[in-house]
Amino acid sequence: MPELLHITERSLWDAARATGTYEMSTRGRTLQEEGFIHCSTRAQLPRVAAFLYGSYSGPDDLVVLVIDPERLGVPVRYEASEAGGEEFPHVYGAIPVAAVTAVEPGAPL
């Protein structure tokens, strides 16, 4: 399975490193609220970044988590928000810090 990517605020990633797991689904929504963590492929990343963070005032405070799905220990499902739509990877559980193989600065806005 190819790497998964997730854009987040540096402060949220720092907090996850302290607790051992990352539990934000998307901008302003937690795993508990959403039921899964939104991710993207490398090809989807620029569109996701523009959609979620295009108006974000601190793009230098963003990071891209590179996640190894083999290290997750929870299901990953590729799903579309509407029938016939583009499928995005969703992680159905918390992301262990050990599953993050790299942290890339910024976001491709």
Short mmCIF file of N, CA and C in Angstrom, two decimals:
data_model
loop_
_atom_site.label_atom_id
_atom_site.label_comp_id
_atom_site.label_asym_id
_atom_site.label_seq_id
_atom_site.Cartn_x
_atom_site.Cartn_y
_atom_site.Cartn_z
N MET A 1 0.86 -1.18 0.00
CA MET A 1 0.00 0.00 0.00
C MET A 1 0.91 1.24 0.00
N PRO A 2 0.60 2.23 -0.84
CA PRO A 2 1.44 3.44 -0.89
C PRO A 2 1.29 4.29 0.37
N GLU A 3 2.25 5.20 0.53
CA GLU A 3 2.22 6.09 1.69
C GLU A 3 0.94 6.92 1.71
N LEU A 4 0.53 7.29 2.89
CA LEU A 4 -0.61 8.17 3.09
C LEU A 4 -0.07 9.51 3.57
N LEU A 5 -0.77 10.59 3.23
CA LEU A 5 -0.35 11.91 3.64
C LEU A 5 -1.48 12.60 4.40
N HIS A 6 -1.09 13.40 5.38
CA HIS A 6 -2.08 14.14 6.17
C HIS A 6 -1.49 15.51 6.51
N ILE A 7 -2.23 16.57 6.20
CA ILE A 7 -1.79 17.93 6.52
C ILE A 7 -2.34 18.32 7.88
N THR A 8 -1.48 18.94 8.69
CA THR A 8 -1.91 19.37 10.01
C THR A 8 -1.08 20.57 10.47
N GLU A 9 -1.49 21.13 11.56
CA GLU A 9 -0.75 22.23 12.17
C GLU A 9 0.41 21.64 12.98
N ARG A 10 1.54 22.31 12.92
CA ARG A 10 2.73 21.84 13.63
C ARG A 10 2.45 21.64 15.12
N SER A 11 1.68 22.52 15.74
CA SER A 11 1.38 22.40 17.17
C SER A 11 0.59 21.13 17.48
N LEU A 12 -0.31 20.73 16.59
CA LEU A 12 -1.08 19.50 16.80
C LEU A 12 -0.18 18.28 16.67
N TRP A 13 0.76 18.31 15.73
CA TRP A 13 1.72 17.21 15.59
C TRP A 13 2.62 17.15 16.83
N ASP A 14 3.07 18.29 17.31
CA ASP A 14 3.91 18.31 18.51
C ASP A 14 3.17 17.71 19.71
N ALA A 15 1.89 18.03 19.84
CA ALA A 15 1.08 17.47 20.92
C ALA A 15 0.94 15.96 20.77
N ALA A 16 0.77 15.48 19.54
CA ALA A 16 0.66 14.04 19.29
C ALA A 16 1.96 13.32 19.66
N ARG A 17 3.06 13.94 19.35
CA ARG A 17 4.36 13.33 19.69
C ARG A 17 4.48 13.16 21.20
N ALA A 18 3.92 14.07 21.96
CA ALA A 18 3.98 13.99 23.41
C ALA A 18 3.10 12.87 23.96
N THR A 19 1.96 12.60 23.29
CA THR A 19 1.03 11.57 23.77
C THR A 19 1.24 10.21 23.11
N GLY A 20 1.89 10.20 21.93
CA GLY A 20 2.14 8.93 21.23
C GLY A 20 1.17 8.62 20.12
N THR A 21 0.05 9.38 20.04
CA THR A 21 -0.91 9.15 18.95
C THR A 21 -1.45 10.47 18.43
N TYR A 22 -1.78 10.46 17.15
CA TYR A 22 -2.37 11.62 16.48
C TYR A 22 -3.84 11.33 16.26
N GLU A 23 -4.74 12.26 16.67
CA GLU A 23 -6.17 11.99 16.63
C GLU A 23 -7.00 13.13 16.04
N MET A 24 -6.43 13.93 15.15
CA MET A 24 -7.21 14.96 14.45
C MET A 24 -7.61 14.42 13.09
N SER A 25 -8.87 14.56 12.74
CA SER A 25 -9.36 14.04 11.47
C SER A 25 -9.04 14.97 10.31
N THR A 26 -9.36 16.22 10.50
CA THR A 26 -9.15 17.24 9.48
C THR A 26 -9.14 18.58 10.20
N ARG A 27 -9.01 19.65 9.50
CA ARG A 27 -8.93 20.96 10.13
C ARG A 27 -10.16 21.22 11.01
N GLY A 28 -9.92 21.33 12.32
CA GLY A 28 -10.99 21.64 13.26
C GLY A 28 -11.88 20.49 13.66
N ARG A 29 -11.58 19.26 13.23
CA ARG A 29 -12.42 18.11 13.56
C ARG A 29 -11.54 16.96 14.06
N THR A 30 -11.98 16.32 15.14
CA THR A 30 -11.22 15.22 15.72
C THR A 30 -11.66 13.88 15.13
N LEU A 31 -10.84 12.88 15.39
CA LEU A 31 -11.19 11.50 15.02
C LEU A 31 -12.51 11.11 15.66
N GLN A 32 -12.72 11.48 16.92
CA GLN A 32 -13.96 11.12 17.61
C GLN A 32 -15.18 11.77 16.95
N GLU A 33 -15.04 12.98 16.46
CA GLU A 33 -16.16 13.67 15.81
C GLU A 33 -16.45 13.11 14.41
N GLU A 34 -15.41 12.76 13.68
CA GLU A 34 -15.54 12.36 12.28
C GLU A 34 -15.65 10.85 12.08
N GLY A 35 -15.02 10.09 12.96
CA GLY A 35 -15.05 8.63 12.85
C GLY A 35 -13.84 8.05 12.12
N PHE A 36 -13.05 8.88 11.49
CA PHE A 36 -11.83 8.46 10.80
C PHE A 36 -10.95 9.69 10.60
N ILE A 37 -9.71 9.45 10.17
CA ILE A 37 -8.78 10.54 9.89
C ILE A 37 -8.64 10.67 8.37
N HIS A 38 -8.91 11.85 7.87
CA HIS A 38 -8.79 12.13 6.43
C HIS A 38 -7.32 12.13 6.02
N CYS A 39 -7.01 11.44 4.94
CA CYS A 39 -5.67 11.46 4.38
C CYS A 39 -5.77 11.66 2.87
N SER A 40 -4.64 11.70 2.22
CA SER A 40 -4.63 11.83 0.76
C SER A 40 -3.42 11.10 0.21
N THR A 41 -3.41 10.95 -1.10
CA THR A 41 -2.25 10.43 -1.80
C THR A 41 -1.38 11.63 -2.16
N ARG A 42 -0.20 11.39 -2.66
CA ARG A 42 0.69 12.48 -3.07
C ARG A 42 0.03 13.31 -4.18
N ALA A 43 -0.64 12.65 -5.12
CA ALA A 43 -1.30 13.37 -6.22
C ALA A 43 -2.46 14.23 -5.74
N GLN A 44 -3.15 13.81 -4.70
CA GLN A 44 -4.30 14.54 -4.17
C GLN A 44 -3.90 15.69 -3.25
N LEU A 45 -2.69 15.66 -2.73
CA LEU A 45 -2.27 16.59 -1.69
C LEU A 45 -2.44 18.07 -2.05
N PRO A 46 -2.02 18.55 -3.23
CA PRO A 46 -2.18 19.98 -3.52
C PRO A 46 -3.64 20.45 -3.49
N ARG A 47 -4.56 19.65 -4.00
CA ARG A 47 -5.98 20.03 -3.98
C ARG A 47 -6.53 20.04 -2.56
N VAL A 48 -6.15 19.06 -1.78
CA VAL A 48 -6.60 19.00 -0.38
C VAL A 48 -6.05 20.19 0.39
N ALA A 49 -4.79 20.51 0.19
CA ALA A 49 -4.17 21.64 0.88
C ALA A 49 -4.88 22.94 0.53
N ALA A 50 -5.15 23.15 -0.73
CA ALA A 50 -5.83 24.38 -1.16
C ALA A 50 -7.24 24.44 -0.59
N PHE A 51 -7.95 23.32 -0.58
CA PHE A 51 -9.33 23.28 -0.08
C PHE A 51 -9.39 23.55 1.42
N LEU A 52 -8.54 22.86 2.19
CA LEU A 52 -8.61 22.97 3.65
C LEU A 52 -7.84 24.15 4.22
N TYR A 53 -6.73 24.51 3.59
CA TYR A 53 -5.85 25.50 4.18
C TYR A 53 -5.56 26.69 3.27
N GLY A 54 -6.29 26.84 2.19
CA GLY A 54 -6.05 27.94 1.27
C GLY A 54 -6.15 29.31 1.92
N SER A 55 -7.01 29.44 2.91
CA SER A 55 -7.18 30.71 3.61
C SER A 55 -6.43 30.76 4.95
N TYR A 56 -5.65 29.75 5.22
CA TYR A 56 -4.94 29.64 6.50
C TYR A 56 -3.90 30.75 6.59
N SER A 57 -3.87 31.44 7.71
CA SER A 57 -2.99 32.60 7.84
C SER A 57 -1.55 32.25 8.18
N GLY A 58 -1.27 31.02 8.56
CA GLY A 58 0.09 30.65 8.94
C GLY A 58 0.60 29.42 8.21
N PRO A 59 0.76 29.47 6.87
CA PRO A 59 1.15 28.26 6.14
C PRO A 59 2.49 27.68 6.60
N ASP A 60 3.36 28.51 7.19
CA ASP A 60 4.63 27.98 7.69
C ASP A 60 4.42 27.13 8.94
N ASP A 61 3.26 27.22 9.54
CA ASP A 61 2.95 26.42 10.73
C ASP A 61 2.34 25.07 10.37
N LEU A 62 2.24 24.77 9.07
CA LEU A 62 1.67 23.50 8.62
C LEU A 62 2.77 22.49 8.34
N VAL A 63 2.43 21.21 8.53
CA VAL A 63 3.33 20.12 8.17
C VAL A 63 2.52 19.05 7.46
N VAL A 64 3.21 18.23 6.69
CA VAL A 64 2.60 17.08 6.04
C VAL A 64 3.17 15.83 6.70
N LEU A 65 2.29 15.04 7.28
CA LEU A 65 2.71 13.77 7.88
C LEU A 65 2.73 12.71 6.79
N VAL A 66 3.84 12.00 6.68
CA VAL A 66 3.97 10.88 5.74
C VAL A 66 3.80 9.62 6.57
N ILE A 67 2.77 8.86 6.25
CA ILE A 67 2.34 7.74 7.09
C ILE A 67 2.54 6.42 6.36
N ASP A 68 3.14 5.46 7.04
CA ASP A 68 3.29 4.11 6.52
C ASP A 68 2.06 3.31 6.96
N PRO A 69 1.18 2.97 6.02
CA PRO A 69 -0.05 2.26 6.42
C PRO A 69 0.21 0.90 7.06
N GLU A 70 1.35 0.30 6.78
CA GLU A 70 1.68 -1.00 7.37
C GLU A 70 1.94 -0.89 8.87
N ARG A 71 2.22 0.31 9.36
CA ARG A 71 2.51 0.52 10.78
C ARG A 71 1.30 1.00 11.57
N LEU A 72 0.17 1.14 10.93
CA LEU A 72 -1.00 1.73 11.60
C LEU A 72 -1.67 0.81 12.61
N GLY A 73 -1.93 -0.42 12.23
CA GLY A 73 -2.66 -1.32 13.11
C GLY A 73 -4.15 -1.07 13.15
N VAL A 74 -4.64 -0.20 12.26
CA VAL A 74 -6.08 0.08 12.13
C VAL A 74 -6.43 0.07 10.64
N PRO A 75 -7.70 -0.11 10.30
CA PRO A 75 -8.08 -0.18 8.89
C PRO A 75 -7.89 1.14 8.13
N VAL A 76 -7.54 1.01 6.86
CA VAL A 76 -7.49 2.13 5.92
C VAL A 76 -8.45 1.77 4.79
N ARG A 77 -9.36 2.68 4.51
CA ARG A 77 -10.33 2.45 3.44
C ARG A 77 -10.29 3.63 2.47
N TYR A 78 -10.30 3.32 1.19
CA TYR A 78 -10.39 4.37 0.16
C TYR A 78 -11.87 4.56 -0.15
N GLU A 79 -12.36 5.77 0.11
CA GLU A 79 -13.79 6.04 -0.01
C GLU A 79 -14.03 7.38 -0.68
N ALA A 80 -15.16 7.46 -1.36
CA ALA A 80 -15.60 8.71 -1.99
C ALA A 80 -16.69 9.33 -1.14
N SER A 81 -16.76 10.66 -1.15
CA SER A 81 -17.80 11.33 -0.37
C SER A 81 -19.16 11.25 -1.07
N GLU A 82 -19.14 10.97 -2.36
CA GLU A 82 -20.39 10.78 -3.10
C GLU A 82 -20.19 9.67 -4.12
N ALA A 83 -21.25 9.01 -4.50
CA ALA A 83 -21.17 7.89 -5.44
C ALA A 83 -20.47 8.31 -6.73
N GLY A 84 -19.46 7.53 -7.11
CA GLY A 84 -18.72 7.81 -8.34
C GLY A 84 -17.66 8.89 -8.20
N GLY A 85 -17.51 9.47 -7.00
CA GLY A 85 -16.53 10.54 -6.78
C GLY A 85 -15.13 9.99 -6.54
N GLU A 86 -14.19 10.89 -6.45
CA GLU A 86 -12.80 10.50 -6.19
C GLU A 86 -12.68 9.87 -4.81
N GLU A 87 -11.91 8.81 -4.73
CA GLU A 87 -11.72 8.12 -3.46
C GLU A 87 -10.48 8.64 -2.75
N PHE A 88 -10.63 8.85 -1.45
CA PHE A 88 -9.55 9.33 -0.59
C PHE A 88 -9.32 8.30 0.50
N PRO A 89 -8.07 8.16 0.96
CA PRO A 89 -7.81 7.22 2.06
C PRO A 89 -8.29 7.78 3.40
N HIS A 90 -8.97 6.93 4.13
CA HIS A 90 -9.45 7.26 5.47
C HIS A 90 -8.87 6.26 6.45
N VAL A 91 -8.29 6.75 7.53
CA VAL A 91 -7.70 5.90 8.56
C VAL A 91 -8.71 5.79 9.70
N TYR A 92 -9.16 4.56 9.96
CA TYR A 92 -10.20 4.32 10.96
C TYR A 92 -9.60 4.00 12.33
N GLY A 93 -8.96 4.99 12.90
CA GLY A 93 -8.38 4.88 14.22
C GLY A 93 -7.28 5.91 14.38
N ALA A 94 -6.74 5.98 15.58
CA ALA A 94 -5.66 6.91 15.86
C ALA A 94 -4.40 6.49 15.11
N ILE A 95 -3.58 7.47 14.75
CA ILE A 95 -2.32 7.20 14.06
C ILE A 95 -1.20 7.18 15.10
N PRO A 96 -0.55 6.04 15.29
CA PRO A 96 0.58 6.00 16.21
C PRO A 96 1.72 6.88 15.66
N VAL A 97 2.38 7.58 16.53
CA VAL A 97 3.50 8.43 16.11
C VAL A 97 4.53 7.59 15.34
N ALA A 98 4.72 6.35 15.73
CA ALA A 98 5.69 5.47 15.07
C ALA A 98 5.32 5.15 13.62
N ALA A 99 4.06 5.38 13.23
CA ALA A 99 3.64 5.13 11.84
C ALA A 99 4.00 6.29 10.92
N VAL A 100 4.39 7.41 11.49
CA VAL A 100 4.76 8.60 10.70
C VAL A 100 6.26 8.49 10.39
N THR A 101 6.56 8.29 9.11
CA THR A 101 7.94 8.05 8.70
C THR A 101 8.69 9.34 8.35
N ALA A 102 7.96 10.43 8.10
CA ALA A 102 8.59 11.71 7.79
C ALA A 102 7.59 12.81 8.08
N VAL A 103 8.11 13.99 8.36
CA VAL A 103 7.28 15.18 8.56
C VAL A 103 7.86 16.24 7.63
N GLU A 104 7.07 16.60 6.62
CA GLU A 104 7.52 17.57 5.63
C GLU A 104 7.03 18.96 6.02
N PRO A 105 7.89 19.96 5.97
CA PRO A 105 7.47 21.31 6.34
C PRO A 105 6.54 21.92 5.31
N GLY A 106 5.61 22.74 5.81
CA GLY A 106 4.70 23.46 4.92
C GLY A 106 3.66 22.57 4.28
N ALA A 107 2.90 23.17 3.39
CA ALA A 107 1.87 22.45 2.63
C ALA A 107 1.86 23.04 1.23
N PRO A 108 1.60 22.25 0.23
CA PRO A 108 1.63 22.73 -1.15
C PRO A 108 0.41 23.59 -1.50
N LEU A 109 0.41 24.82 -1.02
CA LEU A 109 -0.73 25.72 -1.27
C LEU A 109 -0.58 26.44 -2.58
#
